[in-house]
Amino acid sequence: MTVDVVVVGAGIVGAACARALARRGLAVTVLDRRGAASGTTAHGEGNLLVSDKEPGPELVLAQHAARRWPSLVAELEDELGSDRHGFPPLEYDPKGGLVAATTAAGAQPLRDFAARQRGAGVDAREIDVAHALELEPALNPALTAAVWYPEDAQVQPVAAAEALLASARRAGATVRPGVEVVGALRDGERLVGVRTSDGDIPAAAVVLAAGPWSGVVAARLGVGLPVRPRRGMVLVTTRMPHVVRHKVYDGDYVGATQSGDAALQTSSVVESTAAGTVLIGSSREQVGFDDRLRVAVLREMAARAVRLFPFLADASVMRTYLGFRPYVPDHLPIVGPDPRTPGLWVATGHEGAGIGLGPVSGELLADLFTGAEPATDPAPFRVDRPAVLDAALDEPHPSESTPSENTPSENTGEAS
């Protein structure tokens, strides 16, 4: 039996694609070699940010996402239920974000960045130290600059992805965990399905939404795609009173997200969860799928966090985790049809912004797929843009091997 669309990947981006396509009447099958939301999505902090994006196409998409998330949460809760007899709460929290500089050198770049964002329509409010301490009383008062972003929000990423999948199932989609794509079904140049660990699945179209593994899966389908894993680590404290009220990060975070340097970069990102823990990030480095924790990186992250919030020096860390973000050289998602291979569609490359941008990326792909008018301009995210095609030509053959083993461990995903 031929389905309309096979979606490869059951993280939040794949789930969003499946929901958007199924709700438009298409027969959709979602495949994931593990379980739903078990990779990058499971290891994200749930950030829904405009504060970390330079003016340009990704910021435009993020602004659209910021407007869309409240109504999406309402739709899902209305459809699935959100009390103790219904679906787990999505923990959507429009709590806002605070970006702080703690050095003289970091103050003016932060102010300049906020000014550029204001020019692009972002609510970026430069505030004084007194106002910053009103928002975050435990913050280090030795600040040199601070910017308040009321449009930033947070969501529980696994709950959000599972809710999107549940909605897709209600619209007729089938989700098949534990099924790995191993090859392509072709009719000439056209992709007409996938070969899997559980047999062939004929399909009119295939959507590749496998996060940092998208380059690996693309190679199995006979296509070059320059999506690489970018590793990050997170510290998680024991539960404590709700001291950190918003998402708080230092001014170095924006530079780290936009850098193409493969070497280690760290910045301080601190926020509380509904469960009472505090999440401390972040790090970025390109080391393939090497999933070995590095104590030196954790130590550097902790030191940066203490500079923002001195009380954390006495906090207990109960666990750490790491994961992989889907990195693309020009830092833009890839969303749309692949003209090199008719029948192949792509939704990947969101790096650390996949939770926030996933739902609107799925809707954008569905608009393009069905010929509807997109809510945002799809051109910057095309598969055949020069930055993607040129990098694909230079990309070594994708592999999941690491220095320590041949396949990534179960401890994989995004760490912001």
XYZ file of N, CA, C and O in Angstrom, residues 201-369:
676
model
N 8.467 0.682 2.277
C 7.255 1.492 2.427
C 7.146 2.401 1.214
O 7.828 3.431 1.125
N 6.318 2.052 0.240
C 6.107 2.941 -0.907
C 5.395 4.215 -0.470
O 4.519 4.195 0.407
N 5.782 5.345 -1.044
C 5.178 6.628 -0.685
C 5.287 7.590 -1.848
O 6.257 7.565 -2.609
N 4.289 8.456 -1.968
C 4.337 9.480 -3.006
C 5.393 10.533 -2.693
O 5.920 11.180 -3.599
N 5.713 10.707 -1.412
C 6.718 11.697 -1.016
C 7.335 11.271 0.312
O 6.712 10.568 1.110
N 8.556 11.733 0.542
C 9.279 11.458 1.789
C 9.730 12.789 2.369
O 10.314 13.622 1.655
N 9.447 13.005 3.654
C 9.906 14.205 4.360
C 11.028 13.794 5.305
O 10.822 12.965 6.198
N 12.199 14.364 5.113
C 13.353 14.077 5.954
C 13.399 15.100 7.082
O 13.660 16.277 6.867
N 13.127 14.634 8.315
C 13.095 15.501 9.491
C 13.809 14.803 10.643
O 13.279 14.680 11.743
N 15.022 14.355 10.373
C 15.765 13.528 11.323
C 16.780 14.310 12.141
O 17.729 13.719 12.675
N 16.613 15.618 12.261
C 17.479 16.408 13.114
C 18.940 16.253 12.750
O 19.310 16.269 11.573
N 19.826 16.081 13.743
C 21.264 15.994 13.436
C 21.652 14.746 12.670
O 22.760 14.663 12.144
N 20.752 13.775 12.571
C 20.996 12.572 11.773
C 20.512 12.718 10.333
O 20.581 11.784 9.555
N 20.041 13.907 9.964
C 19.501 14.108 8.617
C 20.549 13.888 7.537
O 20.248 13.360 6.460
N 21.797 14.293 7.787
C 22.849 14.051 6.798
C 23.103 12.579 6.580
O 23.322 12.126 5.448
N 23.049 11.800 7.665
C 23.245 10.349 7.574
C 22.113 9.709 6.774
O 22.345 8.899 5.869
N 20.877 10.068 7.104
C 19.722 9.482 6.409
C 19.702 9.930 4.952
O 19.388 9.141 4.044
N 20.040 11.199 4.686
C 20.068 11.688 3.310
C 21.039 10.867 2.474
O 20.740 10.520 1.317
N 22.197 10.535 3.036
C 23.172 9.722 2.299
C 22.586 8.354 1.967
O 22.826 7.810 0.879
N 21.809 7.794 2.865
C 21.169 6.501 2.593
C 20.138 6.613 1.479
O 19.845 5.630 0.793
N 19.606 7.820 1.317
C 18.645 8.064 0.235
C 19.331 8.519 -1.046
O 18.666 8.815 -2.034
N 20.656 8.608 -1.011
C 21.411 8.980 -2.199
C 21.547 10.460 -2.430
O 21.782 10.899 -3.558
N 21.434 11.259 -1.360
C 21.457 12.719 -1.486
C 22.489 13.280 -0.514
O 22.609 12.805 0.621
N 23.212 14.320 -0.920
C 24.119 15.018 -0.032
C 23.406 16.148 0.684
O 22.729 16.961 0.062
N 23.526 16.191 2.007
C 22.874 17.237 2.798
C 23.831 17.632 3.929
O 24.177 16.793 4.765
N 24.273 18.890 3.981
C 25.297 19.293 4.953
C 24.733 19.607 6.331
O 24.826 20.740 6.829
N 24.134 18.622 6.962
C 23.636 18.766 8.329
C 24.555 17.954 9.238
O 24.686 16.739 9.071
N 25.187 18.644 10.186
C 26.138 17.984 11.075
C 25.692 18.118 12.526
O 25.000 19.083 12.880
N 26.106 17.197 13.379
C 25.771 17.323 14.807
C 26.644 18.361 15.489
O 27.856 18.409 15.278
N 26.035 19.190 16.297
C 26.761 20.151 17.119
C 26.427 19.850 18.577
O 25.284 20.025 19.010
N 27.415 19.375 19.305
C 27.159 18.844 20.640
C 27.029 19.957 21.677
O 27.685 20.987 21.612
N 26.160 19.725 22.653
C 26.021 20.632 23.787
C 25.778 19.852 25.061
O 25.358 18.700 25.032
N 26.060 20.489 26.193
C 25.885 19.861 27.496
C 25.047 20.750 28.399
O 25.024 21.977 28.238
N 24.386 20.121 29.370
C 23.537 20.828 30.320
C 23.760 20.261 31.713
O 23.907 19.042 31.878
N 23.777 21.131 32.712
C 23.778 20.747 34.119
C 22.373 20.929 34.672
O 21.688 21.908 34.339
N 21.935 20.019 35.532
C 20.610 20.090 36.145
C 20.782 20.054 37.659
O 21.351 19.094 38.203
N 20.289 21.076 38.354
C 20.405 21.107 39.808
C 19.303 20.271 40.457
O 18.340 19.860 39.805
N 19.450 20.042 41.753
C 18.354 19.473 42.529
C 17.247 20.522 42.639
O 17.446 21.707 42.358
N 16.087 20.080 43.099
C 14.965 21.006 43.227
C 15.244 22.046 44.301
O 15.896 21.766 45.307
N 14.736 23.245 44.061
C 14.928 24.349 44.990
C 13.751 25.299 44.866
O 12.947 25.189 43.920
N 13.612 26.240 45.820
C 12.586 27.276 45.639
C 12.790 27.994 44.312
O 13.913 28.098 43.805
N 11.723 28.526 43.759
C 11.768 29.124 42.427
C 12.475 30.476 42.505
O 11.842 31.522 42.673
N 13.798 30.444 42.371
C 14.610 31.652 42.504
C 14.802 32.350 41.166
O 14.688 33.575 41.062
N 15.107 31.577 40.110
C 15.304 32.143 38.776
C 13.937 32.237 38.102
O 13.294 31.224 37.835
N 13.495 33.450 37.827
C 12.115 33.665 37.392
C 11.940 33.630 35.875
O 10.835 33.391 35.389
N 12.988 33.916 35.145
C 12.900 34.022 33.688
C 14.038 33.230 33.060
O 14.864 32.657 33.765
N 14.076 33.218 31.747
C 15.260 32.699 31.073
C 16.309 33.797 31.114
O 16.055 34.923 30.701
N 17.491 33.465 31.626
C 18.547 34.460 31.776
C 19.813 33.931 31.116
O 20.223 32.793 31.369
N 20.420 34.741 30.266
C 21.687 34.314 29.690
C 22.597 35.502 29.471
O 22.156 36.654 29.465
N 23.893 35.195 29.348
C 24.847 36.283 29.161
C 24.959 36.655 27.689
O 24.506 35.929 26.801
N 25.553 37.809 27.434
C 25.625 38.339 26.076
C 26.444 37.495 25.130
O 26.320 37.649 23.906
N 27.283 36.584 25.655
C 28.085 35.729 24.783
C 27.256 34.657 24.077
O 27.718 34.064 23.101
N 26.036 34.406 24.564
C 25.229 33.310 24.022
C 24.900 33.543 22.550
O 24.967 32.619 21.734
N 24.545 34.768 22.207
C 24.165 35.055 20.822
C 25.334 34.782 19.885
O 25.183 34.166 18.825
N 26.532 35.222 20.270
C 27.699 34.978 19.438
C 27.975 33.504 19.255
O 28.360 33.054 18.168
N 27.756 32.713 20.314
C 27.989 31.270 20.221
C 27.013 30.613 19.262
O 27.381 29.730 18.482
N 25.746 31.030 19.299
C 24.754 30.404 18.420
C 25.039 30.693 16.956
O 24.758 29.873 16.083
N 25.580 31.869 16.666
C 25.803 32.278 15.277
C 27.185 31.910 14.745
O 27.460 32.080 13.567
N 28.047 31.403 15.607
C 29.401 31.071 15.188
C 29.418 29.779 14.384
O 28.661 28.846 14.650
N 30.328 29.728 13.417
C 30.545 28.500 12.670
C 31.787 27.764 13.114
O 32.172 26.759 12.504
N 32.422 28.241 14.168
C 33.650 27.630 14.667
C 33.341 26.251 15.233
O 32.413 26.084 16.024
N 34.115 25.262 14.836
C 33.896 23.903 15.327
C 34.435 23.702 16.724
O 34.069 22.727 17.403
N 35.302 24.599 17.195
C 35.907 24.444 18.512
C 34.890 24.746 19.607
O 33.818 25.315 19.365
N 35.240 24.388 20.832
C 34.356 24.570 21.970
C 34.044 26.046 22.203
O 34.942 26.888 22.198
N 32.766 26.340 22.436
C 32.322 27.655 22.858
C 31.347 27.468 24.008
O 30.481 26.585 23.955
N 31.490 28.288 25.031
C 30.552 28.217 26.146
C 29.979 29.595 26.418
O 30.595 30.625 26.124
N 28.787 29.595 26.978
C 28.149 30.820 27.449
C 27.226 30.407 28.587
O 27.010 29.219 28.819
N 26.703 31.371 29.298
C 25.867 31.056 30.453
C 24.392 31.214 30.113
O 23.961 32.271 29.653
N 23.635 30.146 30.332
C 22.187 30.145 30.142
C 21.580 29.486 31.375
O 21.918 28.346 31.702
N 20.709 30.196 32.065
C 20.164 29.697 33.328
C 18.657 29.897 33.330
O 18.167 30.988 33.017
N 17.919 28.848 33.692
C 16.470 28.986 33.833
C 15.910 27.868 34.697
O 16.488 26.785 34.803
N 14.787 28.166 35.336
C 14.105 27.192 36.170
C 13.106 26.396 35.348
O 12.661 26.828 34.280
N 12.758 25.217 35.856
C 11.714 24.409 35.242
C 10.506 24.349 36.170
O 10.595 24.687 37.359
N 9.385 23.893 35.640
C 8.187 23.756 36.462
C 8.398 22.757 37.590
O 7.744 22.832 38.634
N 9.324 21.815 37.411
C 9.600 20.804 38.433
C 10.457 21.342 39.573
O 10.646 20.656 40.584
N 11.014 22.560 39.432
C 11.800 23.142 40.497
C 13.296 23.007 40.341
O 14.062 23.506 41.177
N 13.750 22.345 39.284
C 15.180 22.279 39.014
C 15.618 23.532 38.275
O 14.799 24.311 37.774
N 16.929 23.734 38.193
C 17.501 24.812 37.390
C 18.377 24.178 36.321
O 19.221 23.324 36.619
N 18.161 24.578 35.076
C 18.967 24.102 33.955
C 20.075 25.109 33.685
O 19.823 26.318 33.609
N 21.292 24.612 33.540
C 22.458 25.459 33.308
C 23.156 25.000 32.032
O 23.561 23.851 31.909
N 23.255 25.875 31.072
C 24.003 25.625 29.848
C 24.935 26.804 29.631
O 25.056 27.665 30.519
N 25.541 26.925 28.484
C 25.444 26.000 27.385
C 26.817 25.862 26.774
O 27.707 26.676 27.006
N 26.968 24.819 25.977
C 28.215 24.614 25.242
C 27.889 24.241 23.813
O 26.809 23.717 23.527
N 28.841 24.511 22.939
C 28.707 24.160 21.527
C 30.055 23.719 21.000
O 31.056 24.424 21.184
N 30.092 22.563 20.340
C 31.302 22.092 19.690
C 30.937 21.037 18.662
O 29.931 20.333 18.800
N 31.731 20.954 17.614
C 31.503 19.968 16.566
C 32.536 18.850 16.714
O 33.706 19.024 16.384
N 32.062 17.735 17.227
C 32.933 16.577 17.469
C 32.271 15.304 16.946
O 32.490 14.215 17.462
N 31.442 15.460 15.897
C 30.691 14.310 15.414
C 29.679 13.862 16.457
O 29.142 14.660 17.218
N 29.424 12.562 16.494
C 28.479 12.007 17.463
C 29.196 11.455 18.695
O 28.735 10.497 19.309
N 30.302 12.059 19.052
C 31.023 11.665 20.263
C 30.177 12.063 21.473
O 29.915 13.243 21.707
N 29.738 11.082 22.247
C 28.819 11.358 23.358
C 29.476 11.223 24.729
O 28.804 10.984 25.731
N 30.791 11.428 24.794
C 31.483 11.361 26.072
C 31.410 12.712 26.783
O 31.786 13.742 26.204
N 30.958 12.716 28.030
C 30.906 13.943 28.809
C 32.323 14.434 29.109
O 33.227 13.635 29.368
N 32.498 15.743 29.071
C 33.801 16.345 29.367
C 33.667 17.234 30.591
O 32.945 18.235 30.584
N 34.350 16.851 31.652
C 34.242 17.560 32.924
C 34.714 19.006 32.783
O 34.143 19.914 33.383
N 35.747 19.240 31.989
C 36.255 20.601 31.819
C 35.197 21.525 31.235
O 35.109 22.702 31.611
N 34.379 21.017 30.331
C 33.304 21.822 29.753
C 32.256 22.137 30.807
O 31.793 23.278 30.938
N 31.879 21.138 31.586
C 30.887 21.351 32.643
C 31.397 22.364 33.665
O 30.631 23.213 34.153
N 32.681 22.283 33.982
C 33.264 23.219 34.946
C 33.193 24.647 34.419
O 32.861 25.587 35.154
N 33.484 24.836 33.143
C 33.438 26.174 32.556
C 32.013 26.719 32.522
O 31.782 27.900 32.810
N 31.051 25.865 32.191
C 29.649 26.286 32.193
C 29.204 26.695 33.585
O 28.523 27.711 33.775
N 29.585 25.900 34.591
C 29.197 26.203 35.969
C 29.792 27.530 36.428
O 29.113 28.337 37.080
N 31.059 27.779 36.080
C 31.702 29.032 36.489
C 30.999 30.234 35.870
O 30.801 31.267 36.537
N 30.620 30.113 34.606
C 29.904 31.212 33.963
C 28.549 31.447 34.632
O 28.112 32.589 34.813
N 27.853 30.361 34.983
C 26.542 30.489 35.615
C 26.649 31.178 36.969
O 25.796 32.000 37.336
N 27.689 30.874 37.722
C 27.881 31.496 39.031
C 28.154 32.990 38.890
O 27.760 33.782 39.757
N 28.797 33.403 37.801
C 29.002 34.833 37.580
C 27.677 35.558 37.383
O 27.549 36.728 37.751
N 26.699 34.888 36.801
C 25.373 35.489 36.651
C 24.573 35.408 37.943
O 23.945 36.383 38.369
N 24.582 34.231 38.568
C 23.806 33.990 39.786
C 24.736 33.422 40.859
O 24.944 32.208 40.933
N 25.295 34.254 41.722
C 26.250 33.777 42.725
C 25.690 32.693 43.641
O 26.460 31.836 44.110
N 24.381 32.666 43.909
C 23.824 31.652 44.808
C 24.026 30.238 44.272
O 24.008 29.264 45.047
N 24.247 30.096 42.966
C 24.417 28.766 42.391
C 25.715 28.098 42.843
O 25.875 26.886 42.684
N 26.627 28.864 43.425
C 27.868 28.270 43.922
C 27.579 27.208 44.981
O 28.362 26.264 45.163
N 26.459 27.344 45.690
C 26.095 26.391 46.739
C 25.043 25.387 46.283
O 24.572 24.576 47.092
N 24.646 25.428 45.003
C 23.615 24.515 44.501
C 24.210 23.141 44.231
O 25.386 23.002 43.902
N 23.379 22.105 44.379
C 23.799 20.731 44.101
C 23.338 20.325 42.707
O 22.179 20.562 42.337
N 24.246 19.736 41.967
C 23.911 19.227 40.637
C 23.540 17.757 40.763
O 24.302 16.957 41.303
N 22.341 17.404 40.269
C 21.923 16.010 40.399
C 22.211 15.198 39.143
O 22.304 13.975 39.193
N 22.371 15.877 38.003
C 22.708 15.128 36.795
C 23.200 16.087 35.717
O 23.036 17.310 35.815
N 23.810 15.517 34.715
C 24.188 16.243 33.507
C 23.716 15.440 32.305
O 23.474 14.233 32.418
N 23.573 16.088 31.190
C 23.281 15.356 29.962
C 23.846 16.121 28.782
O 24.183 17.300 28.884
N 23.973 15.420 27.680
C 24.456 16.059 26.465
C 23.575 15.660 25.301
O 22.771 14.729 25.397
N 23.731 16.366 24.224
C 22.961 16.038 23.032
C 23.543 16.728 21.818
O 24.584 17.381 21.883
N 22.852 16.572 20.698
C 23.354 17.061 19.413
C 22.302 17.909 18.717
O 21.147 17.509 18.598
N 22.723 19.069 18.258
C 21.846 19.951 17.492
C 22.136 19.777 16.005
O 23.287 19.550 15.618
N 21.137 19.932 15.145
C 21.378 19.840 13.690
C 21.919 21.145 13.128
O 21.191 22.120 12.965
N 23.200 21.153 12.825
C 23.901 22.359 12.393
C 23.986 22.428 10.868
O 24.324 21.446 10.209
N 23.688 23.608 10.319
C 23.846 23.905 8.892
C 24.791 25.099 8.785
O 24.704 26.033 9.587
N 25.707 25.119 7.827
C 26.743 26.159 7.787
C 26.243 27.594 7.804
O 26.906 28.468 8.379
N 25.102 27.889 7.193
C 24.639 29.276 7.198
C 23.634 29.561 8.308
O 23.005 30.609 8.335
N 23.462 28.615 9.236
C 22.631 28.790 10.436
C 21.158 29.019 10.130
O 20.441 29.608 10.940
N 20.693 28.549 8.994
C 19.273 28.657 8.663
C 18.679 27.268 8.497
O 19.345 26.363 7.973
N 17.428 27.073 8.922
C 16.771 25.789 8.677
C 16.654 25.501 7.183
O 16.727 26.408 6.345
N 16.479 24.233 6.865
C 16.208 23.795 5.498
C 14.784 23.262 5.476
O 14.476 22.277 6.149
N 13.911 23.914 4.729
C 12.496 23.527 4.695
C 11.993 23.629 3.262
O 12.035 24.710 2.661
N 11.518 22.507 2.722
C 10.920 22.541 1.397
C 11.323 21.358 0.542
O 12.005 20.431 1.005
N 10.934 21.358 -0.730
C 11.254 20.252 -1.633
C 12.716 20.286 -2.041
O 13.332 21.345 -2.126
N 13.278 19.115 -2.301
C 14.643 19.018 -2.802
C 14.578 18.821 -4.311
O 14.239 17.731 -4.788
N 14.875 19.850 -5.094
C 14.736 19.736 -6.549
C 15.705 18.746 -7.171
O 15.512 18.326 -8.316
N 16.720 18.334 -6.447
C 17.668 17.345 -6.974
C 17.048 15.956 -7.019
O 17.459 15.104 -7.817
N 16.057 15.722 -6.144
C 15.429 14.405 -6.030
C 13.924 14.577 -5.916
O 13.403 14.808 -4.814
N 13.194 14.538 -7.017
C 11.737 14.663 -6.938
C 11.168 13.646 -5.950
O 11.579 12.490 -5.911
N 10.230 14.107 -5.141
C 9.624 13.243 -4.138
C 10.235 13.393 -2.755
O 9.670 12.915 -1.772
N 11.396 14.076 -2.659
C 12.040 14.277 -1.360
C 11.784 15.697 -0.869
O 12.008 16.668 -1.589
N 11.353 15.786 0.393
C 11.150 17.058 1.064
C 12.006 17.064 2.325
O 12.302 16.007 2.886
N 12.399 18.244 2.775
C 13.325 18.355 3.896
C 12.798 19.359 4.919
O 12.273 20.412 4.553
N 12.930 19.015 6.196
C 12.625 19.937 7.303
C 13.628 19.649 8.414
O 13.411 18.776 9.257
N 14.731 20.368 8.393
C 15.801 20.078 9.347
C 16.728 21.288 9.448
O 16.485 22.328 8.839
N 17.809 21.156 10.235
C 18.827 22.188 10.303
C 18.504 23.359 11.211
O 19.091 24.427 11.080
N 17.622 23.170 12.200
C 17.214 24.269 13.071
C 18.195 24.522 14.209
O 18.012 25.462 14.982
N 19.206 23.698 14.311
C 20.190 23.753 15.388
C 19.480 23.838 16.742
O 18.663 22.991 17.078
N 19.748 24.887 17.562
C 19.142 24.944 18.888
C 17.767 25.570 18.917
O 17.207 25.773 19.999
N 17.195 25.880 17.750
C 15.899 26.569 17.708
C 14.760 25.665 17.260
O 13.665 26.149 16.969
N 15.004 24.356 17.212
C 13.993 23.447 16.670
C 12.708 23.406 17.457
O 11.629 23.242 16.884
N 12.781 23.536 18.791
C 11.548 23.512 19.580
C 10.689 24.718 19.230
O 9.490 24.598 18.956
N 11.298 25.884 19.214
C 10.531 27.088 18.915
C 10.029 27.161 17.492
O 8.886 27.551 17.238
N 10.880 26.759 16.537
C 10.541 26.924 15.126
C 9.885 25.694 14.512
O 9.393 25.755 13.380
N 9.880 24.565 15.222
C 9.355 23.328 14.660
C 7.927 23.418 14.146
O 7.650 23.068 12.991
N 6.974 23.874 14.980
C 5.590 23.923 14.512
C 5.370 24.784 13.279
O 4.668 24.378 12.349
N 5.984 25.971 13.231
C 5.759 26.816 12.048
C 6.524 26.278 10.846
O 6.103 26.496 9.698
N 7.614 25.552 11.078
C 8.311 24.911 9.958
C 7.456 23.809 9.360
O 7.407 23.636 8.132
N 6.781 23.040 10.219
C 5.875 22.012 9.717
C 4.735 22.599 8.914
O 4.350 22.064 7.863
N 4.192 23.713 9.379
C 3.103 24.361 8.654
C 3.600 24.964 7.339
O 2.885 24.922 6.324
N 4.821 25.493 7.350
C 5.403 26.031 6.114
C 5.587 24.919 5.089
O 5.246 25.084 3.899
N 6.109 23.784 5.531
C 6.291 22.665 4.600
C 4.952 22.196 4.043
O 4.824 21.925 2.840
N 3.941 22.104 4.902
C 2.625 21.663 4.440
C 2.020 22.667 3.459
O 1.344 22.280 2.495
N 2.229 23.959 3.690
C 1.760 24.970 2.734
C 2.397 24.751 1.365
O 1.706 24.762 0.329
N 3.708 24.557 1.356
C 4.401 24.338 0.092
C 3.946 23.040 -0.572
O 3.776 22.975 -1.795
N 3.748 22.024 0.236
C 3.365 20.707 -0.284
C 1.987 20.751 -0.950
O 1.763 20.111 -1.982
